[in-house]
Amino acid sequence: MAQLQSRIIEDLSPESYQEWTMKPLVDVRSGTQAQYEVGFKDILAAEGPMLGYRAYSLFAKASGVGKITSATKSKLDRTIQALIEAGSIAGADEWLDSLDDPSRKILRLPEQDLVRVRSRGSRSIDEIPPSELAEVVLHYSSQDEWLGREELYRLVLKHYDLQKLTALGRRVLDYVMQMYF
């Protein structure tokens, strides 16, 4: 089986995850809709599709704000929802809790692919879009239909240069399996 795993891993060539280059942005607590749009589009151009909360965190850090308060999150939620409704960005409800929480949506620019299989970069496993994880799962499972769930999870972890299947990693991968397969 080790030989098959090696062949499978070599067959999947993800693009490198492009990190957004941090630059000063308007204060996340007091900007205008137009200023937020420019900042979010810049972040999404580099990292999209991406989890909304990761975009919020990058924006806040670039504006000099360390922690996102509930008031700031509410403002960003309204901004993201308005940008989605205007068609400036696209938002997908890949997580069940994203229906009521824009920070849980998978955000991208309208011209970006719906799914991009990439290396992990600085993302944690719960920041990787479920659809991206599902593509990786599909790749491995379609090459060997006898792969057990544990072995499949380990291949996915190896793809993202993760060593240990944590409780969070298991929850995320279980969710992907439940929603996509």
PDB file of C-alpha atoms in Angstrom:
ATOM      1  CA  MET A   1       0.000   0.000   0.000  1.00  0.00           C
ATOM      2  CA  ALA A   2       2.888   2.401   0.669  1.00  0.00           C
ATOM      3  CA  GLN A   3       3.787   2.241  -3.023  1.00  0.00           C
ATOM      4  CA  LEU A   4       0.235   3.222  -4.013  1.00  0.00           C
ATOM      5  CA  GLN A   5       0.224   6.111  -1.543  1.00  0.00           C
ATOM      6  CA  SER A   6       3.459   7.467  -2.989  1.00  0.00           C
ATOM      7  CA  ARG A   7       2.088   7.284  -6.510  1.00  0.00           C
ATOM      8  CA  ILE A   8      -1.169   8.948  -5.479  1.00  0.00           C
ATOM      9  CA  ILE A   9       0.561  11.801  -3.672  1.00  0.00           C
ATOM     10  CA  GLU A  10       2.771  12.527  -6.683  1.00  0.00           C
ATOM     11  CA  ASP A  11      -0.292  12.614  -8.947  1.00  0.00           C
ATOM     12  CA  LEU A  12      -1.850  15.617  -7.173  1.00  0.00           C
ATOM     13  CA  SER A  13      -0.012  18.826  -7.984  1.00  0.00           C
ATOM     14  CA  PRO A  14      -1.574  21.670  -6.031  1.00  0.00           C
ATOM     15  CA  GLU A  15      -0.784  25.260  -6.753  1.00  0.00           C
ATOM     16  CA  SER A  16       1.158  27.044  -4.030  1.00  0.00           C
ATOM     17  CA  TYR A  17      -0.999  28.938  -1.602  1.00  0.00           C
ATOM     18  CA  GLN A  18      -0.444  32.627  -2.248  1.00  0.00           C
ATOM     19  CA  GLU A  19      -0.393  34.612   0.964  1.00  0.00           C
ATOM     20  CA  TRP A  20      -1.754  38.136   0.857  1.00  0.00           C
ATOM     21  CA  THR A  21       1.056  40.676   1.193  1.00  0.00           C
ATOM     22  CA  MET A  22       0.181  42.751   4.220  1.00  0.00           C
ATOM     23  CA  LYS A  23      -0.191  46.464   3.542  1.00  0.00           C
ATOM     24  CA  PRO A  24      -1.839  49.214   5.584  1.00  0.00           C
ATOM     25  CA  LEU A  25      -5.618  49.307   5.254  1.00  0.00           C
ATOM     26  CA  VAL A  26      -8.261  51.672   6.578  1.00  0.00           C
ATOM     27  CA  ASP A  27      -9.154  51.211  10.251  1.00  0.00           C
ATOM     28  CA  VAL A  28     -11.520  48.275  10.282  1.00  0.00           C
ATOM     29  CA  ARG A  29     -13.660  50.014  12.919  1.00  0.00           C
ATOM     30  CA  SER A  30     -14.280  53.266  11.017  1.00  0.00           C
ATOM     31  CA  GLY A  31     -13.862  52.780   7.251  1.00  0.00           C
ATOM     32  CA  THR A  32     -16.407  53.366   4.532  1.00  0.00           C
ATOM     33  CA  GLN A  33     -18.039  50.688   2.406  1.00  0.00           C
ATOM     34  CA  ALA A  34     -15.849  51.708  -0.565  1.00  0.00           C
ATOM     35  CA  GLN A  35     -12.665  51.465   1.537  1.00  0.00           C
ATOM     36  CA  TYR A  36     -13.676  48.053   2.851  1.00  0.00           C
ATOM     37  CA  GLU A  37     -14.420  46.867  -0.684  1.00  0.00           C
ATOM     38  CA  VAL A  38     -10.943  47.847  -1.890  1.00  0.00           C
ATOM     39  CA  GLY A  39      -9.300  46.067   1.060  1.00  0.00           C
ATOM     40  CA  PHE A  40     -11.353  42.881   0.820  1.00  0.00           C
ATOM     41  CA  LYS A  41     -10.913  42.660  -2.951  1.00  0.00           C
ATOM     42  CA  ASP A  42      -7.146  42.975  -2.526  1.00  0.00           C
ATOM     43  CA  ILE A  43      -7.102  40.199   0.084  1.00  0.00           C
ATOM     44  CA  LEU A  44      -9.382  37.949  -1.980  1.00  0.00           C
ATOM     45  CA  ALA A  45      -7.339  38.512  -5.145  1.00  0.00           C
ATOM     46  CA  ALA A  46      -4.418  36.840  -3.388  1.00  0.00           C
ATOM     47  CA  GLU A  47      -6.063  34.243  -1.152  1.00  0.00           C
ATOM     48  CA  GLY A  48      -9.560  33.574  -2.506  1.00  0.00           C
ATOM     49  CA  PRO A  49     -11.518  31.405  -2.243  1.00  0.00           C
ATOM     50  CA  MET A  50     -11.062  31.698   1.492  1.00  0.00           C
ATOM     51  CA  LEU A  51     -12.925  31.586   4.789  1.00  0.00           C
ATOM     52  CA  GLY A  52     -14.520  34.940   5.563  1.00  0.00           C
ATOM     53  CA  TYR A  53     -13.162  35.091   9.099  1.00  0.00           C
ATOM     54  CA  ARG A  54      -9.617  34.703   7.786  1.00  0.00           C
ATOM     55  CA  ALA A  55     -10.241  37.690   5.487  1.00  0.00           C
ATOM     56  CA  TYR A  56     -11.627  39.628   8.476  1.00  0.00           C
ATOM     57  CA  SER A  57      -8.534  38.779  10.526  1.00  0.00           C
ATOM     58  CA  LEU A  58      -6.108  39.818   7.791  1.00  0.00           C
ATOM     59  CA  PHE A  59      -8.002  43.085   7.256  1.00  0.00           C
ATOM     60  CA  ALA A  60      -8.036  43.839  10.985  1.00  0.00           C
ATOM     61  CA  LYS A  61      -4.331  43.073  11.369  1.00  0.00           C
ATOM     62  CA  ALA A  62      -3.479  45.316   8.387  1.00  0.00           C
ATOM     63  CA  SER A  63      -5.515  48.144   9.914  1.00  0.00           C
ATOM     64  CA  GLY A  64      -3.646  47.878  13.203  1.00  0.00           C
ATOM     65  CA  VAL A  65      -6.452  46.210  15.140  1.00  0.00           C
ATOM     66  CA  GLY A  66      -5.384  43.158  17.095  1.00  0.00           C
ATOM     67  CA  LYS A  67      -8.663  41.617  18.135  1.00  0.00           C
ATOM     68  CA  ILE A  68     -11.974  41.704  16.311  1.00  0.00           C
ATOM     69  CA  THR A  69     -14.675  42.767  18.766  1.00  0.00           C
ATOM     70  CA  SER A  70     -18.310  41.786  18.319  1.00  0.00           C
ATOM     71  CA  ALA A  71     -19.115  45.345  17.158  1.00  0.00           C
ATOM     72  CA  THR A  72     -16.353  45.209  14.533  1.00  0.00           C
ATOM     73  CA  LYS A  73     -17.432  41.735  13.424  1.00  0.00           C
ATOM     74  CA  SER A  74     -21.010  42.968  13.005  1.00  0.00           C
ATOM     75  CA  LYS A  75     -19.782  45.844  10.846  1.00  0.00           C
ATOM     76  CA  LEU A  76     -17.700  43.480   8.718  1.00  0.00           C
ATOM     77  CA  ASP A  77     -20.601  41.015   8.456  1.00  0.00           C
ATOM     78  CA  ARG A  78     -22.846  43.796   7.095  1.00  0.00           C
ATOM     79  CA  THR A  79     -20.094  44.906   4.706  1.00  0.00           C
ATOM     80  CA  ILE A  80     -19.512  41.406   3.343  1.00  0.00           C
ATOM     81  CA  GLN A  81     -23.239  40.798   2.960  1.00  0.00           C
ATOM     82  CA  ALA A  82     -23.612  44.089   1.040  1.00  0.00           C
ATOM     83  CA  LEU A  83     -20.645  43.253  -1.204  1.00  0.00           C
ATOM     84  CA  ILE A  84     -22.130  39.828  -1.956  1.00  0.00           C
ATOM     85  CA  GLU A  85     -25.545  41.323  -2.726  1.00  0.00           C
ATOM     86  CA  ALA A  86     -23.901  43.919  -5.014  1.00  0.00           C
ATOM     87  CA  GLY A  87     -22.002  41.155  -6.860  1.00  0.00           C
ATOM     88  CA  SER A  88     -18.619  42.653  -5.962  1.00  0.00           C
ATOM     89  CA  ILE A  89     -17.580  39.413  -4.287  1.00  0.00           C
ATOM     90  CA  ALA A  90     -19.061  35.918  -4.195  1.00  0.00           C
ATOM     91  CA  GLY A  91     -19.896  34.062  -0.993  1.00  0.00           C
ATOM     92  CA  ALA A  92     -20.644  30.348  -0.698  1.00  0.00           C
ATOM     93  CA  ASP A  93     -22.354  28.619   2.202  1.00  0.00           C
ATOM     94  CA  GLU A  94     -20.046  25.617   2.508  1.00  0.00           C
ATOM     95  CA  TRP A  95     -20.289  25.439   6.297  1.00  0.00           C
ATOM     96  CA  LEU A  96     -23.758  24.847   7.729  1.00  0.00           C
ATOM     97  CA  ASP A  97     -23.341  27.743  10.158  1.00  0.00           C
ATOM     98  CA  SER A  98     -22.510  30.157   7.316  1.00  0.00           C
ATOM     99  CA  LEU A  99     -26.180  30.734   6.482  1.00  0.00           C
ATOM    100  CA  ASP A 100     -26.489  33.188   9.366  1.00  0.00           C
ATOM    101  CA  ASP A 101     -22.849  34.204   9.691  1.00  0.00           C
ATOM    102  CA  PRO A 102     -21.043  35.885   6.773  1.00  0.00           C
ATOM    103  CA  SER A 103     -17.673  35.333   8.469  1.00  0.00           C
ATOM    104  CA  ARG A 104     -18.190  31.577   7.934  1.00  0.00           C
ATOM    105  CA  LYS A 105     -18.843  31.927   4.192  1.00  0.00           C
ATOM    106  CA  ILE A 106     -16.219  30.999   1.625  1.00  0.00           C
ATOM    107  CA  LEU A 107     -15.399  34.269  -0.140  1.00  0.00           C
ATOM    108  CA  ARG A 108     -13.874  34.832  -3.574  1.00  0.00           C
ATOM    109  CA  LEU A 109     -13.856  37.335  -6.391  1.00  0.00           C
ATOM    110  CA  PRO A 110     -16.523  36.565  -9.018  1.00  0.00           C
ATOM    111  CA  GLU A 111     -13.877  35.818 -11.653  1.00  0.00           C
ATOM    112  CA  GLN A 112     -12.009  33.308  -9.450  1.00  0.00           C
ATOM    113  CA  ASP A 113     -12.555  29.566  -9.731  1.00  0.00           C
ATOM    114  CA  LEU A 114     -15.051  28.078  -7.288  1.00  0.00           C
ATOM    115  CA  VAL A 115     -12.436  25.588  -6.078  1.00  0.00           C
ATOM    116  CA  ARG A 116      -8.654  25.846  -6.116  1.00  0.00           C
ATOM    117  CA  VAL A 117      -6.591  22.955  -4.767  1.00  0.00           C
ATOM    118  CA  ARG A 118      -3.575  24.566  -3.146  1.00  0.00           C
ATOM    119  CA  SER A 119      -0.916  23.864  -0.581  1.00  0.00           C
ATOM    120  CA  ARG A 120      -1.856  24.811   2.980  1.00  0.00           C
ATOM    121  CA  GLY A 121       0.234  27.945   3.390  1.00  0.00           C
ATOM    122  CA  SER A 122      -0.440  29.482   6.800  1.00  0.00           C
ATOM    123  CA  ARG A 123      -4.061  28.264   6.873  1.00  0.00           C
ATOM    124  CA  SER A 124      -5.249  25.969   9.618  1.00  0.00           C
ATOM    125  CA  ILE A 125      -7.310  22.985   8.498  1.00  0.00           C
ATOM    126  CA  ASP A 126     -10.563  24.707   9.456  1.00  0.00           C
ATOM    127  CA  GLU A 127      -9.625  27.686   7.240  1.00  0.00           C
ATOM    128  CA  ILE A 128      -9.366  25.515   4.123  1.00  0.00           C
ATOM    129  CA  PRO A 129     -12.650  25.626   2.168  1.00  0.00           C
ATOM    130  CA  PRO A 130     -14.602  22.355   2.471  1.00  0.00           C
ATOM    131  CA  SER A 131     -14.903  22.201  -1.334  1.00  0.00           C
ATOM    132  CA  GLU A 132     -11.098  22.304  -1.634  1.00  0.00           C
ATOM    133  CA  LEU A 133     -10.751  19.530   0.933  1.00  0.00           C
ATOM    134  CA  ALA A 134     -13.440  17.557  -0.926  1.00  0.00           C
ATOM    135  CA  GLU A 135     -11.436  17.791  -4.171  1.00  0.00           C
ATOM    136  CA  VAL A 136      -8.396  16.355  -2.395  1.00  0.00           C
ATOM    137  CA  VAL A 137     -10.500  13.583  -0.823  1.00  0.00           C
ATOM    138  CA  LEU A 138     -12.044  12.796  -4.210  1.00  0.00           C
ATOM    139  CA  HIS A 139      -8.629  12.620  -5.849  1.00  0.00           C
ATOM    140  CA  TYR A 140      -7.297  10.081  -3.367  1.00  0.00           C
ATOM    141  CA  SER A 141     -10.463   8.034  -2.939  1.00  0.00           C
ATOM    142  CA  SER A 142     -10.988   7.732  -6.700  1.00  0.00           C
ATOM    143  CA  GLN A 143      -7.524   6.215  -7.082  1.00  0.00           C
ATOM    144  CA  ASP A 144      -8.120   3.514  -4.498  1.00  0.00           C
ATOM    145  CA  GLU A 145     -11.701   2.669  -3.585  1.00  0.00           C
ATOM    146  CA  TRP A 146     -10.479   0.415  -0.759  1.00  0.00           C
ATOM    147  CA  LEU A 147      -8.889   3.218   1.232  1.00  0.00           C
ATOM    148  CA  GLY A 148     -10.232   3.294   4.759  1.00  0.00           C
ATOM    149  CA  ARG A 149     -11.335   6.578   6.274  1.00  0.00           C
ATOM    150  CA  GLU A 150      -8.264   6.837   8.544  1.00  0.00           C
ATOM    151  CA  GLU A 151      -5.884   6.198   5.674  1.00  0.00           C
ATOM    152  CA  LEU A 152      -7.747   8.691   3.480  1.00  0.00           C
ATOM    153  CA  TYR A 153      -7.562  11.334   6.222  1.00  0.00           C
ATOM    154  CA  ARG A 154      -3.829  10.736   6.591  1.00  0.00           C
ATOM    155  CA  LEU A 155      -3.336  11.252   2.828  1.00  0.00           C
ATOM    156  CA  VAL A 156      -5.274  14.522   3.010  1.00  0.00           C
ATOM    157  CA  LEU A 157      -3.190  15.638   5.985  1.00  0.00           C
ATOM    158  CA  LYS A 158       0.004  14.734   4.145  1.00  0.00           C
ATOM    159  CA  HIS A 159      -1.177  16.757   1.127  1.00  0.00           C
ATOM    160  CA  TYR A 160      -1.431  19.812   3.413  1.00  0.00           C
ATOM    161  CA  ASP A 161       1.854  19.066   5.233  1.00  0.00           C
ATOM    162  CA  LEU A 162       0.065  18.297   8.479  1.00  0.00           C
ATOM    163  CA  GLN A 163       1.442  15.563  10.705  1.00  0.00           C
ATOM    164  CA  LYS A 164      -1.226  14.829  13.287  1.00  0.00           C
ATOM    165  CA  LEU A 165      -4.935  14.149  12.956  1.00  0.00           C
ATOM    166  CA  THR A 166      -6.243  16.388  15.726  1.00  0.00           C
ATOM    167  CA  ALA A 167      -9.800  16.458  17.039  1.00  0.00           C
ATOM    168  CA  LEU A 168     -10.397  19.613  14.980  1.00  0.00           C
ATOM    169  CA  GLY A 169      -8.946  17.997  11.859  1.00  0.00           C
ATOM    170  CA  ARG A 170     -11.155  14.950  12.339  1.00  0.00           C
ATOM    171  CA  ARG A 171     -14.270  17.139  12.780  1.00  0.00           C
ATOM    172  CA  VAL A 172     -13.463  19.095   9.617  1.00  0.00           C
ATOM    173  CA  LEU A 173     -12.777  15.978   7.530  1.00  0.00           C
ATOM    174  CA  ASP A 174     -15.833  14.184   8.949  1.00  0.00           C
ATOM    175  CA  TYR A 175     -17.904  17.216   7.934  1.00  0.00           C
ATOM    176  CA  VAL A 176     -16.452  17.139   4.412  1.00  0.00           C
ATOM    177  CA  MET A 177     -17.208  13.420   4.105  1.00  0.00           C
ATOM    178  CA  GLN A 178     -20.763  13.926   5.348  1.00  0.00           C
ATOM    179  CA  MET A 179     -21.499  16.901   3.092  1.00  0.00           C
ATOM    180  CA  TYR A 180     -19.774  15.807  -0.128  1.00  0.00           C
ATOM    181  CA  PHE A 181     -19.697  11.993  -0.149  1.00  0.00           C
TER     182      PHE A 181
END
